[in-house]
C-alpha cells in the first residue's frame, strides 16, 4: 500500500475488435509486405515487356480467359460470405459465424480447384522463356495466398466447432476476414496483368 | 517548403548532370574505328569492324589504337558479366550478355595502357587483363594490316609443329587463319607470337612461358578453360617453334 | 487525485512474467529481453566470424602474388564475409537492440508479438548456421554478396553454392520482416499513457522508420532470390539470356532492396547517436521534429537511389542523371541531423565518457564516408572508381562509421542496463583507440588503391602494379582492429564474472529504460509508468501517476490508442511456448529441402502447417481471459465503442 497517484485501468475490457487490436496491425503488416511482393512481381513483368518487340514473345498465345475470369468471379463472390462472417464475429454470433465460415470454405475450395485449371490453360510453361517464368511466378505467388487462406480459415472454422471457444476467438474471425479481403483484392491487378496485358499490349 | 526546396534542388542537380553527360558524350565525333569487344571467362575477344568482311581483324587480349583519334568500342559478353576498364583512358563499362552498348575511347599520347576486368566474373577474375597500345597512325595501320594476313605455310623445320597442333586438339578451340584450325571458343592464335602476354596478362609472352602455359595452364591460372596438355618434350618444343612463327 | 490502492504484489508479478528455467525451458522463452539478448550475442558472434574471414582476406592481399589462399577459397571467403556482415550481423544486431529496448523505452511489459520474435531469432540462428556449415563443407557461396547472374546461374555455378546464398536470404529476411512488424505494432499500440507521438524517444522513431523500410525493401530481395532458385532448380528463365531472360532485371530487383538495406543499417545507428548525445549532453535533443522528419525523409529518399549501383552498365543518360541528383540530395536530411546533434552538444554539458567517445569517432568516420558517397554519385567519377577499392573504402567508412561505431557506443552505454555490470573505462579507451587507428589504417589507403586502378574481389594482384605497400598497410591496420575487438570481448566476459553492481541509471539518462533496475525485472516495470514529457525521467513531475489495475497473475498488457496513447484495452499475452522453436525447425527443413528438389516445398509444408496449428491452437479454454461460450454478456467492445470505463487520471 502506498500514497501514489495512479491511473486505474482495471475496468478496461480484456480485448477489443477492429483496428484497436494488435492482431489487426500485424495483419496490416503482412498485407504491406505481400502487396510489395506483388507490386514488384508486376514491375518485373512490365520490365520484361519493355525488352521485347512483341508480347507475349515468340508467338505464344495469351492465357485462356475463361478460367481466369471464372475464378475472378468466384473470388469476388467469396467476399459476401466473408463479410457476413466478419460481421457475425463482431456480433459474437456463433451460429452465424459457423455457417458463413463454412460457406467461405466452400468458395475457397472452388477457387483453389479452378486455380489448377488456370495453370493448365496458361498456354505456356514456366521453363519456356522469361514470359512463361514471370506468368507462372505471378500466378504461383497468388496461389500461395489462396492456399494458405483456405488452410488457416479451415483451422479457424474447425476451432469454432470443436472449441474451446472464448470471446476472443471472435476477434480472430474478424482478423481472418481482413486477410481474406486482401487476398481477393490483390488478385484484381494480377488478373489484369496475366490475362489482359498480353491482349492489350 | 521543405518539399519545395527538395524538388528545386533535385531539378537543379538533374539539369547539371544531364548537361555534363551531354558534353562528355559529344566528344565522340565521327569515329573511323569501331572495335567489338566480347568478354569471356577469362579473356577478351577483340574484333576490328569493317564494312568489307575480309578486312575484319580478330584477335585477343590486346587492342591497338591510333593516338588522338576517337575509337568506338561496342561491348558485350558471351557468358557472365565482365567490365572493360582501362583506367588511364576511360571509365569502365560492364559487358552484359544480351546487351551491346557503345563507349568511346581516345588516347592523347602514345603508350601501353593496362586494362583489367572490373566485375567479378568467377574463378580467375583477378587474371583477366589486357593492353591498349596507342601508337601513331602509320604504326597502327601497319599493325592492322599485318593482322589481316592469314598465317602462311610454316617453314619445313616447324611443319611438324602444326601437325602437333592439330593432333593435340588445339584446333578444337583455337583458330589459326590460313590453316585448318577453326575452333571458335578460345582466343584466335593467328598472330599469337606478336602479343605481349599470355593468358590475358597472366604471363609475359616468351617461348618458355608458352611451353609452360601449354603444358599446364592450370598451374598458372587455376580454373581457366584450357585443359593441361601432357605432350612429349620434343612435340612440345616443335609446337612452340611453330607458334613462334605466327607473328 | 490520489487514491490509496494495493499495488500488484511484486513477487507474483515477477513469477508471472518469468520465463522458465532449465534446458527445455530455454527453448520456450518469449520474454523480449531474453530474445533481445540472444539476438545481440548471436549477431555479435557472426560479426566475429565475418571479421575472421576479413582477416584472412587481408592476409592474402598483404603481398602481391600471394599464395595463402587460392581463388576458390578466396571467392567463398569474400562472399561469406559480405553476406555475414550484411545479413547476419548488421541488420540483426540493430533489430536486437530494438527488441530489447523499444518495449522498455515506450513503457511496456512486452513486445507486441513475443512468439513471432522468438521464431525470428531461431530463423537467424538456423540460417547463419546453414551458411557456415555449408562453407565448412566446401559449399560456401562464392559469387559475391549480391550474387549477380549469369554467374550465379546453374550454367556457371553448377554446385549448390548459390542456392545456399539464396536460402540464407529467405531465412534472414523472413525473420527480419517479422521483427519489423512486431516493432511497429509495439510502438503504435503498447506505449505508456501520455506518450503522444511527439514524446516518442528518437531511438524508437529510428527503429519504427527502419522497420517500415524493411517492410518495403526486403520483399524485393526475397523475390529476386526466389527467382534465382527457380532458375537454378526448375528451369525458369528470369535471368538467363538464352531464353530471353535479363541479367539487369536481377540488378534492378536486388538494388531496389540493396540500397534501402544500407539505410536499414544506418538509421538505427543514428537513433543510437541521438540517444547518447542527449544523455551525455544532459539536455533534450535540439530540433526533435527536424530529426524525426530527417529520419522519415531519408527513408523515403532511400528508395529512389538504387540505380547508382548500376552506372557502369550503360543505361540511358537521363535516367542516370535522376539517380545522381537523388543520391546527392539524400545527404541533406542526414546533414540536418548532424547539425541538430552539434547544437545539442554545444548547448549542453558535454561529458566524454566511453559511449560519447565512440560517437565522436562516428562523426569523423561516417562523414568522411558520406563525402566519398557524394563523389560516387557523379557518373563520370563513378565509372572510374566503381568496382574498385575506392568503393570498398567508401562503404566501410559509412557502414563501420555509421553502424559499428554507434554500436560500440551502444554496447558501452547499455551494458550496465542489460547485464547489471559495468565495462572498464580504461580498457574501453584502449579498445576505442586501437579500433579507430586500425580502421583508418586499413581503409583509408583503399581510396588510393582504387584511384590507382585496383579492382575489388581479386584474390591477388601483380607486383608490377605497385599496390603492394598500401595493401600491406591495410593488412596491418586489420591487426589493430582485431586486437581492439579481442580486448572488448575479454572485458565483456570479465565484467560478467563480477557481481551485479550497476545502478538503475548510471548515466543519468532521461528515457524509460533507465527508470527500472539494471537489469530490468521480468515485468520490466513493477509499476508501469505514464509520461508527461519526452525525457520522462527528467521531465515527469514528482507525482506522475503509475498504472494500476492490471492483473498480476497473468501476463496482462495495456494497449493504448495509436496517436495519443490514451488507454484503450488490456490483453493477455502468450505464455512461454515451444511452438516458435518447432515452427522454425519445420521452416528450416522446408527451406533446405527445397534447394535440392521442388518437392521439398510440398512435403516440407506439412510439418510447417502442423507446427503453425500447434502455435495457434488454444492451450487452455480461456487463455485470452475472456468469458467462455456461451456468453452471459459481451465484454469486448466493437471497433467504435468506447472502452467500458477507466482511462482518466
mmCIF file with all atom_site columns, N, CA, C and O in Angstrom, chain C residues 497-526:
data_model
loop_
_atom_site.group_PDB
_atom_site.id
_atom_site.type_symbol
_atom_site.label_atom_id
_atom_site.label_alt_id
_atom_site.label_comp_id
_atom_site.label_asym_id
_atom_site.label_entity_id
_atom_site.label_seq_id
_atom_site.pdbx_PDB_ins_code
_atom_site.Cartn_x
_atom_site.Cartn_y
_atom_site.Cartn_z
_atom_site.occupancy
_atom_site.B_iso_or_equiv
_atom_site.pdbx_formal_charge
_atom_site.auth_seq_id
_atom_site.auth_comp_id
_atom_site.auth_asym_id
_atom_site.auth_atom_id
_atom_site.pdbx_PDB_model_num
ATOM 1   N N  . UNK C 1 497 ? 31.698 -11.815 -15.021 1.00 0.00 ? 497 UNK C N  1
ATOM 2   C CA . UNK C 1 497 ? 32.090 -12.637 -13.877 1.00 0.00 ? 497 UNK C CA 1
ATOM 3   C C  . UNK C 1 497 ? 31.980 -11.849 -12.586 1.00 0.00 ? 497 UNK C C  1
ATOM 4   O O  . UNK C 1 497 ? 31.865 -12.435 -11.510 1.00 0.00 ? 497 UNK C O  1
ATOM 5   N N  . UNK C 1 498 ? 32.034 -10.540 -12.687 1.00 0.00 ? 498 UNK C N  1
ATOM 6   C CA . UNK C 1 498 ? 31.919 -9.717  -11.467 1.00 0.00 ? 498 UNK C CA 1
ATOM 7   C C  . UNK C 1 498 ? 30.473 -9.721  -10.996 1.00 0.00 ? 498 UNK C C  1
ATOM 8   O O  . UNK C 1 498 ? 29.582 -10.175 -11.707 1.00 0.00 ? 498 UNK C O  1
ATOM 9   N N  . UNK C 1 499 ? 30.251 -9.194  -9.814  1.00 0.00 ? 499 UNK C N  1
ATOM 10  C CA . UNK C 1 499 ? 28.860 -9.216  -9.339  1.00 0.00 ? 499 UNK C CA 1
ATOM 11  C C  . UNK C 1 499 ? 28.101 -8.000  -9.847  1.00 0.00 ? 499 UNK C C  1
ATOM 12  O O  . UNK C 1 499 ? 28.685 -7.008  -10.250 1.00 0.00 ? 499 UNK C O  1
ATOM 13  N N  . UNK C 1 500 ? 26.804 -8.103  -9.829  1.00 0.00 ? 500 UNK C N  1
ATOM 14  C CA . UNK C 1 500 ? 25.969 -7.019  -10.334 1.00 0.00 ? 500 UNK C CA 1
ATOM 15  C C  . UNK C 1 500 ? 26.128 -5.792  -9.451  1.00 0.00 ? 500 UNK C C  1
ATOM 16  O O  . UNK C 1 500 ? 25.835 -5.833  -8.273  1.00 0.00 ? 500 UNK C O  1
ATOM 17  N N  . UNK C 1 501 ? 26.574 -4.709  -10.056 1.00 0.00 ? 501 UNK C N  1
ATOM 18  C CA . UNK C 1 501 ? 26.792 -3.510  -9.246  1.00 0.00 ? 501 UNK C CA 1
ATOM 19  C C  . UNK C 1 501 ? 26.241 -2.263  -9.901  1.00 0.00 ? 501 UNK C C  1
ATOM 20  O O  . UNK C 1 501 ? 26.394 -1.173  -9.375  1.00 0.00 ? 501 UNK C O  1
ATOM 21  N N  . UNK C 1 502 ? 25.613 -2.418  -11.074 1.00 0.00 ? 502 UNK C N  1
ATOM 22  C CA . UNK C 1 502 ? 25.213 -1.212  -11.793 1.00 0.00 ? 502 UNK C CA 1
ATOM 23  C C  . UNK C 1 502 ? 23.949 -0.621  -11.189 1.00 0.00 ? 502 UNK C C  1
ATOM 24  O O  . UNK C 1 502 ? 23.029 -1.329  -10.803 1.00 0.00 ? 502 UNK C O  1
ATOM 25  N N  . UNK C 1 503 ? 23.952 0.694   -11.112 1.00 0.00 ? 503 UNK C N  1
ATOM 26  C CA . UNK C 1 503 ? 22.780 1.407   -10.619 1.00 0.00 ? 503 UNK C CA 1
ATOM 27  C C  . UNK C 1 503 ? 21.699 1.402   -11.696 1.00 0.00 ? 503 UNK C C  1
ATOM 28  O O  . UNK C 1 503 ? 21.981 1.109   -12.845 1.00 0.00 ? 503 UNK C O  1
ATOM 29  N N  . UNK C 1 504 ? 20.462 1.747   -11.313 1.00 0.00 ? 504 UNK C N  1
ATOM 30  C CA . UNK C 1 504 ? 19.432 1.801   -12.352 1.00 0.00 ? 504 UNK C CA 1
ATOM 31  C C  . UNK C 1 504 ? 19.768 2.817   -13.446 1.00 0.00 ? 504 UNK C C  1
ATOM 32  O O  . UNK C 1 504 ? 19.481 2.574   -14.608 1.00 0.00 ? 504 UNK C O  1
ATOM 33  N N  . UNK C 1 505 ? 20.374 3.935   -13.106 1.00 0.00 ? 505 UNK C N  1
ATOM 34  C CA . UNK C 1 505 ? 20.591 4.994   -14.088 1.00 0.00 ? 505 UNK C CA 1
ATOM 35  C C  . UNK C 1 505 ? 21.970 5.625   -13.931 1.00 0.00 ? 505 UNK C C  1
ATOM 36  O O  . UNK C 1 505 ? 22.085 6.783   -13.548 1.00 0.00 ? 505 UNK C O  1
ATOM 37  N N  . UNK C 1 506 ? 23.047 4.860   -14.253 1.00 0.00 ? 506 UNK C N  1
ATOM 38  C CA . UNK C 1 506 ? 24.399 5.381   -14.004 1.00 0.00 ? 506 UNK C CA 1
ATOM 39  C C  . UNK C 1 506 ? 24.755 6.605   -14.834 1.00 0.00 ? 506 UNK C C  1
ATOM 40  O O  . UNK C 1 506 ? 25.609 7.379   -14.442 1.00 0.00 ? 506 UNK C O  1
ATOM 41  N N  . UNK C 1 507 ? 24.129 6.786   -15.989 1.00 0.00 ? 507 UNK C N  1
ATOM 42  C CA . UNK C 1 507 ? 24.465 7.919   -16.851 1.00 0.00 ? 507 UNK C CA 1
ATOM 43  C C  . UNK C 1 507 ? 23.533 9.098   -16.634 1.00 0.00 ? 507 UNK C C  1
ATOM 44  O O  . UNK C 1 507 ? 23.669 10.114  -17.305 1.00 0.00 ? 507 UNK C O  1
ATOM 45  N N  . UNK C 1 508 ? 22.587 8.982   -15.712 1.00 0.00 ? 508 UNK C N  1
ATOM 46  C CA . UNK C 1 508 ? 21.550 9.989   -15.531 1.00 0.00 ? 508 UNK C CA 1
ATOM 47  C C  . UNK C 1 508 ? 20.854 10.316  -16.857 1.00 0.00 ? 508 UNK C C  1
ATOM 48  O O  . UNK C 1 508 ? 20.756 11.472  -17.284 1.00 0.00 ? 508 UNK C O  1
ATOM 49  N N  . UNK C 1 509 ? 20.393 9.267   -17.525 1.00 0.00 ? 509 UNK C N  1
ATOM 50  C CA . UNK C 1 509 ? 19.705 9.448   -18.795 1.00 0.00 ? 509 UNK C CA 1
ATOM 51  C C  . UNK C 1 509 ? 18.232 9.722   -18.556 1.00 0.00 ? 509 UNK C C  1
ATOM 52  O O  . UNK C 1 509 ? 17.746 9.599   -17.440 1.00 0.00 ? 509 UNK C O  1
ATOM 53  N N  . UNK C 1 510 ? 17.516 10.067  -19.629 1.00 0.00 ? 510 UNK C N  1
ATOM 54  C CA . UNK C 1 510 ? 16.136 10.523  -19.480 1.00 0.00 ? 510 UNK C CA 1
ATOM 55  C C  . UNK C 1 510 ? 15.057 9.549   -19.893 1.00 0.00 ? 510 UNK C C  1
ATOM 56  O O  . UNK C 1 510 ? 13.886 9.733   -19.563 1.00 0.00 ? 510 UNK C O  1
ATOM 57  N N  . UNK C 1 511 ? 15.407 8.476   -20.634 1.00 0.00 ? 511 UNK C N  1
ATOM 58  C CA . UNK C 1 511 ? 14.361 7.623   -21.195 1.00 0.00 ? 511 UNK C CA 1
ATOM 59  C C  . UNK C 1 511 ? 14.006 6.476   -20.245 1.00 0.00 ? 511 UNK C C  1
ATOM 60  O O  . UNK C 1 511 ? 14.760 6.136   -19.342 1.00 0.00 ? 511 UNK C O  1
ATOM 61  N N  . UNK C 1 512 ? 12.865 5.864   -20.504 1.00 0.00 ? 512 UNK C N  1
ATOM 62  C CA . UNK C 1 512 ? 12.228 4.986   -19.528 1.00 0.00 ? 512 UNK C CA 1
ATOM 63  C C  . UNK C 1 512 ? 13.011 3.717   -19.178 1.00 0.00 ? 512 UNK C C  1
ATOM 64  O O  . UNK C 1 512 ? 12.794 3.155   -18.104 1.00 0.00 ? 512 UNK C O  1
ATOM 65  N N  . UNK C 1 513 ? 13.890 3.256   -20.073 1.00 0.00 ? 513 UNK C N  1
ATOM 66  C CA . UNK C 1 513 ? 14.584 2.015   -19.722 1.00 0.00 ? 513 UNK C CA 1
ATOM 67  C C  . UNK C 1 513 ? 15.456 2.206   -18.484 1.00 0.00 ? 513 UNK C C  1
ATOM 68  O O  . UNK C 1 513 ? 15.785 1.234   -17.786 1.00 0.00 ? 513 UNK C O  1
ATOM 69  N N  . UNK C 1 514 ? 15.796 3.472   -18.187 1.00 0.00 ? 514 UNK C N  1
ATOM 70  C CA . UNK C 1 514 ? 16.619 3.765   -17.017 1.00 0.00 ? 514 UNK C CA 1
ATOM 71  C C  . UNK C 1 514 ? 15.775 3.966   -15.768 1.00 0.00 ? 514 UNK C C  1
ATOM 72  O O  . UNK C 1 514 ? 16.331 4.180   -14.679 1.00 0.00 ? 514 UNK C O  1
ATOM 73  N N  . UNK C 1 515 ? 14.444 3.894   -15.898 1.00 0.00 ? 515 UNK C N  1
ATOM 74  C CA . UNK C 1 515 ? 13.569 4.083   -14.743 1.00 0.00 ? 515 UNK C CA 1
ATOM 75  C C  . UNK C 1 515 ? 13.271 2.776   -14.043 1.00 0.00 ? 515 UNK C C  1
ATOM 76  O O  . UNK C 1 515 ? 12.371 2.679   -13.236 1.00 0.00 ? 515 UNK C O  1
ATOM 77  N N  . UNK C 1 516 ? 14.018 1.737   -14.372 1.00 0.00 ? 516 UNK C N  1
ATOM 78  C CA . UNK C 1 516 ? 13.826 0.458   -13.714 1.00 0.00 ? 516 UNK C CA 1
ATOM 79  C C  . UNK C 1 516 ? 15.200 -0.103  -13.382 1.00 0.00 ? 516 UNK C C  1
ATOM 80  O O  . UNK C 1 516 ? 16.217 0.494   -13.728 1.00 0.00 ? 516 UNK C O  1
ATOM 81  N N  . UNK C 1 517 ? 15.252 -1.242  -12.697 1.00 0.00 ? 517 UNK C N  1
ATOM 82  C CA . UNK C 1 517 ? 16.550 -1.704  -12.215 1.00 0.00 ? 517 UNK C CA 1
ATOM 83  C C  . UNK C 1 517 ? 17.454 -2.186  -13.352 1.00 0.00 ? 517 UNK C C  1
ATOM 84  O O  . UNK C 1 517 ? 17.027 -2.314  -14.488 1.00 0.00 ? 517 UNK C O  1
ATOM 85  N N  . UNK C 1 518 ? 18.728 -2.411  -13.024 1.00 0.00 ? 518 UNK C N  1
ATOM 86  C CA . UNK C 1 518 ? 19.688 -2.922  -14.006 1.00 0.00 ? 518 UNK C CA 1
ATOM 87  C C  . UNK C 1 518 ? 20.175 -4.282  -13.540 1.00 0.00 ? 518 UNK C C  1
ATOM 88  O O  . UNK C 1 518 ? 20.947 -4.356  -12.600 1.00 0.00 ? 518 UNK C O  1
ATOM 89  N N  . UNK C 1 519 ? 19.833 -5.392  -14.185 1.00 0.00 ? 519 UNK C N  1
ATOM 90  C CA . UNK C 1 519 ? 18.929 -5.479  -15.333 1.00 0.00 ? 519 UNK C CA 1
ATOM 91  C C  . UNK C 1 519 ? 17.466 -5.320  -14.915 1.00 0.00 ? 519 UNK C C  1
ATOM 92  O O  . UNK C 1 519 ? 17.162 -5.435  -13.732 1.00 0.00 ? 519 UNK C O  1
ATOM 93  N N  . UNK C 1 520 ? 16.601 -5.089  -15.875 1.00 0.00 ? 520 UNK C N  1
ATOM 94  C CA . UNK C 1 520 ? 15.193 -4.897  -15.529 1.00 0.00 ? 520 UNK C CA 1
ATOM 95  C C  . UNK C 1 520 ? 14.593 -6.177  -14.957 1.00 0.00 ? 520 UNK C C  1
ATOM 96  O O  . UNK C 1 520 ? 15.047 -7.278  -15.276 1.00 0.00 ? 520 UNK C O  1
ATOM 97  N N  . UNK C 1 521 ? 13.583 -6.038  -14.117 1.00 0.00 ? 521 UNK C N  1
ATOM 98  C CA . UNK C 1 521 ? 12.899 -7.245  -13.642 1.00 0.00 ? 521 UNK C CA 1
ATOM 99  C C  . UNK C 1 521 ? 12.122 -7.902  -14.778 1.00 0.00 ? 521 UNK C C  1
ATOM 100 O O  . UNK C 1 521 ? 11.960 -7.309  -15.842 1.00 0.00 ? 521 UNK C O  1
ATOM 101 N N  . UNK C 1 522 ? 11.635 -9.119  -14.523 1.00 0.00 ? 522 UNK C N  1
ATOM 102 C CA . UNK C 1 522 ? 10.895 -9.832  -15.565 1.00 0.00 ? 522 UNK C CA 1
ATOM 103 C C  . UNK C 1 522 ? 9.745  -9.007  -16.118 1.00 0.00 ? 522 UNK C C  1
ATOM 104 O O  . UNK C 1 522 ? 9.464  -9.029  -17.306 1.00 0.00 ? 522 UNK C O  1
ATOM 105 N N  . UNK C 1 523 ? 9.098  -8.243  -15.245 1.00 0.00 ? 523 UNK C N  1
ATOM 106 C CA . UNK C 1 523 ? 7.926  -7.481  -15.672 1.00 0.00 ? 523 UNK C CA 1
ATOM 107 C C  . UNK C 1 523 ? 8.303  -6.137  -16.267 1.00 0.00 ? 523 UNK C C  1
ATOM 108 O O  . UNK C 1 523 ? 7.435  -5.325  -16.559 1.00 0.00 ? 523 UNK C O  1
ATOM 109 N N  . UNK C 1 524 ? 9.561  -5.872  -16.464 1.00 0.00 ? 524 UNK C N  1
ATOM 110 C CA . UNK C 1 524 ? 10.102 -4.601  -16.949 1.00 0.00 ? 524 UNK C CA 1
ATOM 111 C C  . UNK C 1 524 ? 9.940  -3.473  -15.940 1.00 0.00 ? 524 UNK C C  1
ATOM 112 O O  . UNK C 1 524 ? 10.897 -2.797  -15.607 1.00 0.00 ? 524 UNK C O  1
ATOM 113 N N  . UNK C 1 525 ? 8.725  -3.222  -15.513 1.00 0.00 ? 525 UNK C N  1
ATOM 114 C CA . UNK C 1 525 ? 8.468  -2.166  -14.530 1.00 0.00 ? 525 UNK C CA 1
ATOM 115 C C  . UNK C 1 525 ? 7.510  -2.726  -13.496 1.00 0.00 ? 525 UNK C C  1
ATOM 116 O O  . UNK C 1 525 ? 6.408  -3.130  -13.838 1.00 0.00 ? 525 UNK C O  1
ATOM 117 N N  . UNK C 1 526 ? 7.920  -2.795  -12.221 1.00 0.00 ? 526 UNK C N  1
ATOM 118 C CA . UNK C 1 526 ? 6.951  -3.270  -11.222 1.00 0.00 ? 526 UNK C CA 1
ATOM 119 C C  . UNK C 1 526 ? 5.687  -2.417  -11.254 1.00 0.00 ? 526 UNK C C  1
ATOM 120 O O  . UNK C 1 526 ? 4.596  -2.917  -11.111 1.00 0.00 ? 526 UNK C O  1
#
